[in-house]
Coordinates of C-alpha atoms and ligand atoms in Angstrom, one line a residue:
X1 CA -43.2 11.8 -7.2
X2 CA -40.7 11.6 -4.3
X3 CA -41.9 8.1 -3.6
X4 CA -41.2 7.1 -7.1
X5 CA -37.7 8.6 -7.0
X6 CA -36.9 6.7 -3.8
X7 CA -38.2 3.5 -5.3
X8 CA -36.0 4.0 -8.4
X9 CA -33.0 4.7 -6.2
X10 CA -33.8 1.6 -4.1
X11 CA -34.0 -0.5 -7.2
X12 CA -30.7 0.8 -8.5
X13 CA -29.1 0.1 -5.1
X14 CA -30.3 -3.5 -5.3
X15 CA -28.9 -3.7 -8.8
X16 CA -25.5 -2.5 -7.6
X17 CA -25.6 -5.0 -4.8
X18 CA -26.6 -7.8 -7.1
X19 CA -24.1 -7.0 -9.7
X20 CA -21.4 -6.7 -7.0
X21 CA -21.8 -10.4 -6.4
X22 CA -21.4 -11.4 -10.0
X23 CA -17.9 -11.6 -11.3
X24 CA -18.6 -12.8 -14.8
X25 CA -21.5 -12.4 -17.2
X26 CA -21.9 -13.0 -20.9
X27 CA -24.2 -11.5 -23.5
X28 CA -25.1 -13.1 -26.8
X29 CA -26.2 -16.4 -25.2
X30 CA -29.2 -18.4 -26.6
X31 CA -32.5 -17.0 -25.5
X32 CA -35.5 -19.4 -24.7
X33 CA -37.6 -19.9 -27.8
X34 CA -35.2 -18.2 -30.1
X35 CA -32.7 -19.8 -32.4
X36 CA -29.2 -18.9 -31.4
X37 CA -27.1 -17.2 -34.0
X38 CA -23.5 -18.1 -33.3
X39 CA -21.6 -14.9 -32.6
X40 CA -18.6 -14.3 -34.8
X41 CA -16.6 -12.3 -32.3
X42 CA -16.0 -12.4 -28.6
X43 CA -15.3 -9.1 -26.7
X44 CA -13.8 -9.1 -23.3
X45 CA -15.0 -6.3 -21.0
X46 CA -12.8 -5.6 -18.0
X47 CA -14.7 -3.4 -15.5
X48 CA -12.7 -2.1 -12.5
X49 CA -15.6 -2.4 -10.1
X50 CA -19.4 -2.6 -10.0
X51 CA -19.8 -1.1 -6.6
X52 CA -21.1 2.2 -7.9
X53 CA -24.2 3.0 -9.9
X54 CA -22.1 4.7 -12.6
X55 CA -20.2 1.5 -13.5
X56 CA -23.4 -0.6 -13.4
X57 CA -24.8 1.9 -15.9
X58 CA -21.7 1.5 -18.1
X59 CA -22.1 -2.2 -18.2
X60 CA -25.8 -1.9 -19.0
X61 CA -25.0 0.6 -21.8
X62 CA -22.6 -1.9 -23.3
X63 CA -25.0 -4.8 -22.9
X64 CA -27.9 -2.9 -24.5
X65 CA -25.9 -1.8 -27.5
X66 CA -24.3 -5.3 -27.9
X67 CA -27.8 -6.9 -27.8
X68 CA -28.5 -5.2 -31.2
X69 CA -25.6 -7.1 -32.8
X70 CA -25.9 -10.9 -32.7
X71 CA -22.5 -11.2 -34.4
X72 CA -20.8 -10.3 -31.1
X73 CA -20.8 -11.7 -27.6
X74 CA -19.5 -9.8 -24.6
X75 CA -17.9 -11.5 -21.6
X76 CA -17.8 -9.2 -18.5
X77 CA -15.4 -9.4 -15.7
X78 CA -15.6 -7.3 -12.5
X79 CA -12.2 -6.6 -10.8
X80 CA -14.0 -5.5 -7.6
X81 CA -11.8 -2.4 -7.2
X82 CA -8.6 -4.3 -7.1
X83 CA -5.9 -3.5 -9.7
X84 CA -4.1 -6.8 -9.2
X85 CA -7.3 -8.7 -9.9
X86 CA -8.0 -6.6 -12.9
X87 CA -4.5 -7.3 -14.2
X88 CA -5.1 -11.0 -13.8
X89 CA -8.5 -10.8 -15.5
X90 CA -7.0 -9.0 -18.5
X91 CA -4.5 -11.8 -18.8
X92 CA -7.3 -14.3 -18.7
X93 CA -8.9 -12.5 -21.6
X94 CA -5.7 -12.6 -23.5
X95 CA -5.3 -16.4 -22.9
X96 CA -9.0 -16.9 -23.9
X97 CA -8.1 -15.4 -27.3
X98 CA -10.8 -12.7 -27.3
X99 CA -11.1 -10.8 -30.5
X100 CA -11.2 -7.4 -28.8
X101 CA -10.8 -6.0 -25.3
X102 CA -12.6 -3.1 -23.6
X103 CA -11.0 -2.0 -20.4
X104 CA -12.1 0.6 -17.9
X105 CA -9.0 0.5 -15.7
X106 CA -9.0 1.2 -11.9
X107 CA -5.5 2.9 -12.0
X108 CA -3.2 4.0 -14.8
X109 CA 0.2 2.6 -13.9
X110 CA -0.6 -1.0 -12.8
X111 CA -3.0 -1.6 -15.7
X112 CA -0.6 -0.3 -18.4
X113 CA 1.5 -3.6 -18.8
X114 CA -1.5 -6.0 -19.3
X115 CA -3.2 -3.6 -21.7
X116 CA 0.1 -3.2 -23.6
X117 CA 0.5 -7.0 -23.6
X118 CA -2.9 -7.5 -25.2
X119 CA -2.2 -4.8 -27.8
X120 CA 1.3 -6.4 -28.6
X121 CA -0.5 -9.7 -29.1
X122 CA -2.6 -8.0 -31.8
X123 CA -5.8 -7.8 -29.8
X124 CA -7.4 -4.4 -30.4
X125 CA -8.0 -2.6 -27.1
X126 CA -10.5 0.1 -26.3
X127 CA -9.7 2.0 -23.1
X128 CA -12.8 3.5 -21.6
X129 CA -13.1 6.5 -19.1
X130 CA -9.9 6.2 -17.1
X131 CA -6.6 6.2 -19.0
X132 CA -3.5 3.9 -19.0
X133 CA 0.0 5.3 -19.6
X134 CA 1.8 5.4 -22.9
X135 CA 0.1 4.6 -26.3
X136 CA -0.2 0.8 -26.5
X137 CA -4.0 0.8 -27.1
X138 CA -6.2 1.2 -30.1
X139 CA -8.7 3.8 -29.1
X140 CA -9.5 5.9 -25.9
X141 CA -13.1 6.9 -25.3
X142 CA -14.2 9.3 -22.6
X143 CA -15.3 12.7 -21.6
X144 CA -12.8 15.5 -21.2
X145 CA -12.2 15.4 -17.4
X146 CA -9.9 18.5 -17.5
X147 CA -12.6 20.4 -19.3
X148 CA -15.2 19.3 -16.9
X149 CA -13.0 20.3 -13.9
X150 CA -12.4 23.7 -15.4
X151 CA -16.2 24.1 -16.0
X152 CA -16.8 23.3 -12.4
X153 CA -14.2 25.9 -11.3
X154 CA -15.7 28.6 -13.5
X155 CA -19.2 27.7 -12.2
X156 CA -18.0 27.9 -8.6
X157 CA -16.4 31.3 -9.2
X158 CA -19.7 32.6 -10.6
X159 CA -21.8 31.0 -7.9
X160 CA -19.7 32.4 -5.0
X161 CA -19.2 35.8 -6.6
X162 CA -15.5 35.2 -7.0
X163 CA -14.7 34.6 -3.3
X164 CA -15.2 31.8 -0.8
X165 CA -14.0 28.8 1.2
X166 CA -14.1 25.5 -0.6
X167 CA -13.5 21.8 0.3
X168 CA -12.3 19.6 -2.6
X169 CA -12.9 15.9 -2.2
X170 CA -10.8 14.3 -4.9
X171 CA -11.3 11.0 -6.8
X172 CA -8.6 8.3 -6.6
X173 CA -5.5 10.3 -7.5
X174 CA -3.8 7.3 -9.1
X175 CA -6.6 7.3 -11.7
X176 CA -6.5 9.9 -14.4
X177 CA -10.0 11.4 -14.0
X178 CA -9.0 12.4 -10.4
X179 CA -5.8 14.1 -11.6
X180 CA -7.6 15.9 -14.4
X181 CA -10.7 17.0 -12.5
X182 CA -8.3 18.4 -9.9
X183 CA -6.0 20.3 -12.3
X184 CA -9.0 21.5 -14.4
X185 CA -10.7 22.9 -11.4
X186 CA -7.6 24.8 -10.2
X187 CA -7.4 26.3 -13.7
X188 CA -11.1 27.3 -13.5
X189 CA -10.7 29.2 -10.2
X190 CA -7.4 30.8 -11.0
X191 CA -7.3 34.6 -10.5
X192 CA -10.3 34.5 -8.2
X193 CA -10.4 34.7 -4.4
X194 CA -11.7 31.2 -4.0
X195 CA -9.6 29.4 -1.4
X196 CA -9.4 25.6 -1.1
X197 CA -9.2 25.2 2.7
X198 CA -9.3 21.4 2.8
X199 CA -8.6 18.7 0.2
X200 CA -8.5 14.9 0.5
X201 CA -8.5 11.8 -1.7
X202 CA -11.9 10.1 -1.1
X203 CA -11.0 7.4 -3.7
X204 CA -14.3 7.9 -5.5
X205 CA -16.2 6.3 -2.5
X206 CA -19.1 7.8 -0.7
X207 CA -18.2 6.5 2.8
X208 CA -14.6 7.9 2.4
X209 CA -16.0 11.2 1.3
X210 CA -18.3 11.3 4.4
X211 CA -15.4 10.6 6.7
X212 CA -13.2 13.2 5.1
X213 CA -16.0 15.8 5.3
X214 CA -16.4 15.0 9.0
X215 CA -12.8 16.1 9.5
X216 CA -13.3 19.2 7.4
X217 CA -16.4 20.2 9.4
X218 CA -14.5 19.6 12.7
X219 CA -11.6 21.9 11.5
X220 CA -13.5 24.7 9.8
X221 CA -16.3 26.8 11.1
X222 CA -17.1 28.2 7.7
X223 CA -17.3 26.2 4.5
X224 CA -19.1 27.8 1.6
X225 CA -19.0 25.0 -0.9
X226 CA -17.9 21.3 -1.4
X227 CA -16.6 20.2 -4.8
X228 CA -16.5 16.4 -5.0
X229 CA -15.1 14.7 -8.0
X230 CA -18.1 12.5 -8.3
X231 CA -21.8 12.5 -7.1
X232 CA -21.4 9.7 -4.6
X233 CA -18.6 11.8 -3.0
X234 CA -20.8 14.9 -3.0
X235 CA -23.6 13.0 -1.4
X236 CA -21.3 11.5 1.3
X237 CA -20.2 15.1 2.1
X238 CA -23.8 16.2 2.3
X239 CA -24.7 13.4 4.7
X240 CA -21.8 14.4 7.0
X241 CA -22.9 18.1 6.9
X242 CA -26.5 17.1 7.6
X243 CA -25.4 15.0 10.6
X244 CA -23.7 18.1 11.9
X245 CA -26.7 20.3 11.2
X246 CA -24.7 22.4 8.7
X247 CA -26.0 21.2 5.3
X248 CA -28.1 24.4 4.7
X249 CA -25.1 26.7 4.8
X250 CA -23.0 24.7 2.3
X251 CA -23.4 24.3 -1.5
X252 CA -22.6 20.8 -2.9
X253 CA -21.4 20.2 -6.4
X254 CA -20.6 16.8 -8.0
X255 CA -19.8 15.0 -11.3
X256 CA -21.5 12.1 -13.1
X257 CA -25.1 13.4 -13.5
X258 CA -26.7 10.0 -13.8
X259 CA -30.5 10.3 -14.4
X260 CA -31.2 8.1 -11.3
X261 CA -28.4 9.6 -9.1
X262 CA -26.9 13.1 -9.6
X263 CA -29.9 14.4 -11.5
X264 CA -32.2 13.2 -8.7
X265 CA -29.9 14.9 -6.1
X266 CA -30.2 18.1 -8.0
X267 CA -34.0 17.8 -8.2
X268 CA -34.1 17.2 -4.4
X269 CA -31.9 20.2 -3.7
X270 CA -29.1 18.1 -2.2
X271 CA -26.7 19.2 -4.9
X272 CA -26.8 22.6 -6.6
X273 CA -25.1 21.2 -9.7
X274 CA -24.0 17.9 -11.2
X275 CA -21.7 17.8 -14.3
X276 CA -22.5 14.9 -16.6
X277 CA -19.8 12.2 -17.2
X278 CA -21.2 9.9 -19.9
X279 CA -20.2 6.2 -19.5
X280 CA -19.2 5.7 -23.1
X281 CA -20.6 2.1 -23.0
X282 CA -22.7 2.5 -26.1
X283 CA -19.9 4.2 -28.0
X284 CA -17.4 1.5 -27.0
X285 CA -19.5 -1.2 -28.7
X286 CA -20.0 1.0 -31.8
X287 CA -16.3 1.5 -32.1
X288 CA -15.6 -2.2 -31.4
X289 CA -17.8 -3.2 -34.3
X290 CA -16.0 -0.7 -36.6
X291 CA -12.6 -2.1 -35.6
X292 CA -13.8 -5.8 -35.9
X293 CA -15.1 -4.9 -39.4
X294 CA -11.7 -3.6 -40.4
X295 CA -12.5 0.1 -40.3
X296 CA -10.0 2.6 -39.1
X297 CA -11.1 4.5 -36.0
X298 CA -9.7 7.6 -34.3
X299 CA -7.1 7.2 -31.5
X300 CA -9.3 9.3 -29.2
X301 CA -13.0 9.9 -29.0
X302 CA -14.2 12.7 -26.7
X303 CA -17.7 12.6 -25.3
X304 CA -19.6 15.8 -24.6
X305 CA -20.9 16.8 -21.2
X306 CA -23.8 18.8 -19.8
X307 CA -24.3 20.6 -16.5
X308 CA -27.5 20.0 -14.5
X309 CA -28.8 22.7 -12.1
X310 CA -32.1 23.2 -10.6
X311 CA -32.9 25.9 -13.2
X312 CA -32.1 23.8 -16.2
X313 CA -32.8 20.2 -15.2
X314 CA -36.3 20.2 -16.6
X315 CA -34.9 21.3 -20.0
X316 CA -32.4 18.4 -19.9
X317 CA -29.4 20.4 -18.6
X318 CA -27.1 22.5 -20.6
X319 CA -24.2 21.5 -22.8
X320 CA -20.8 22.8 -21.7
X321 CA -19.7 25.5 -24.1
X322 CA -18.6 24.1 -27.6
X323 CA -19.7 20.6 -26.7
X324 CA -23.2 20.5 -28.1
X325 CA -23.8 18.0 -30.8
X326 CA -20.5 16.1 -30.4
X327 CA -22.2 12.9 -29.4
X328 CA -22.1 9.8 -31.7
X329 CA -25.6 8.7 -32.8
Ligands
LIG1 C1 -17.2 5.2 -10.8 C2 -16.5 6.5 -10.9 C3 -17.4 7.6 -11.3 C4 -16.5 8.6 -11.8 C5 -15.6 7.7 -12.6 C6 -14.2 8.2 -12.9 O1 -16.2 4.2 -10.4 O2 -15.9 6.8 -9.6 O3 -18.2 8.1 -10.2 O4 -17.0 9.6 -12.6 O5 -15.5 6.5 -11.9 O6 -13.5 7.2 -13.5

């Protein structure tokens, strides 16, 4: 079983590496032996980076859903974690005259003007996972980061019996999920004796998280728990603690809950909990089709989230309170 899990992780790693080299990819092209139906609409998908498994999964979810609809073709661009490049790529999509734009922006402020420019040109825009500022977009799709952060906080209070020393490794604080996962968490631990003794921006990146955790370990003799804003961050912190021989005395909690990443870490006992952050890729294509077919769509679509722990993982995790059954089919 363990061998299989490692093999799956290795394959995923290779996929990440491979997709990191590709800047542009298109669905809806002719397949050998099949007559090509000419797509009616072109969708531009601006992805902020493909360096992490979660984003590779998002693109895959988009691709798989789009494959069911020969009337659309999706052109993918990867900004390689560079806001300026992502800006330029959105402008390229506008100049290409795409029929609809899906954007998962790296940072809120620098990506707001190009998204607004597309919207002002009459191109419908779906903003996915991280937000932009203002309201010049057609629909936002994503899970409720503040709600997830609060759920983590409440879980931590329970797990530590209301008292303990915590390290918080934050996601990029110029991106909205970082801000919301932070403020939600602080709400969740309010009134308890949980003390955040060290906090740092690890920019969503595992190597950064590992480095920050090394500093925390050097400064503090006692750390009860690490809350990282994503699973790669939690894993980086775990590796730092392991190298210092202190991993057994610390509880690690992350967010994302991918089947081949966070859920595996929970099964292996590396993380005690991982909170699901759905990619929204499938939903983005469903909403795109509704828009292209002239239907009215909501301004905001909230995706539900589950928590995975060792106790519930075999049952498929547990929905956060009030979120069960909110998913689109
Ligand atoms: C991937 C990622 C995820 C995280 C999301 C937040 O780039 O860092 O791990 O949940 O972005 O936008």
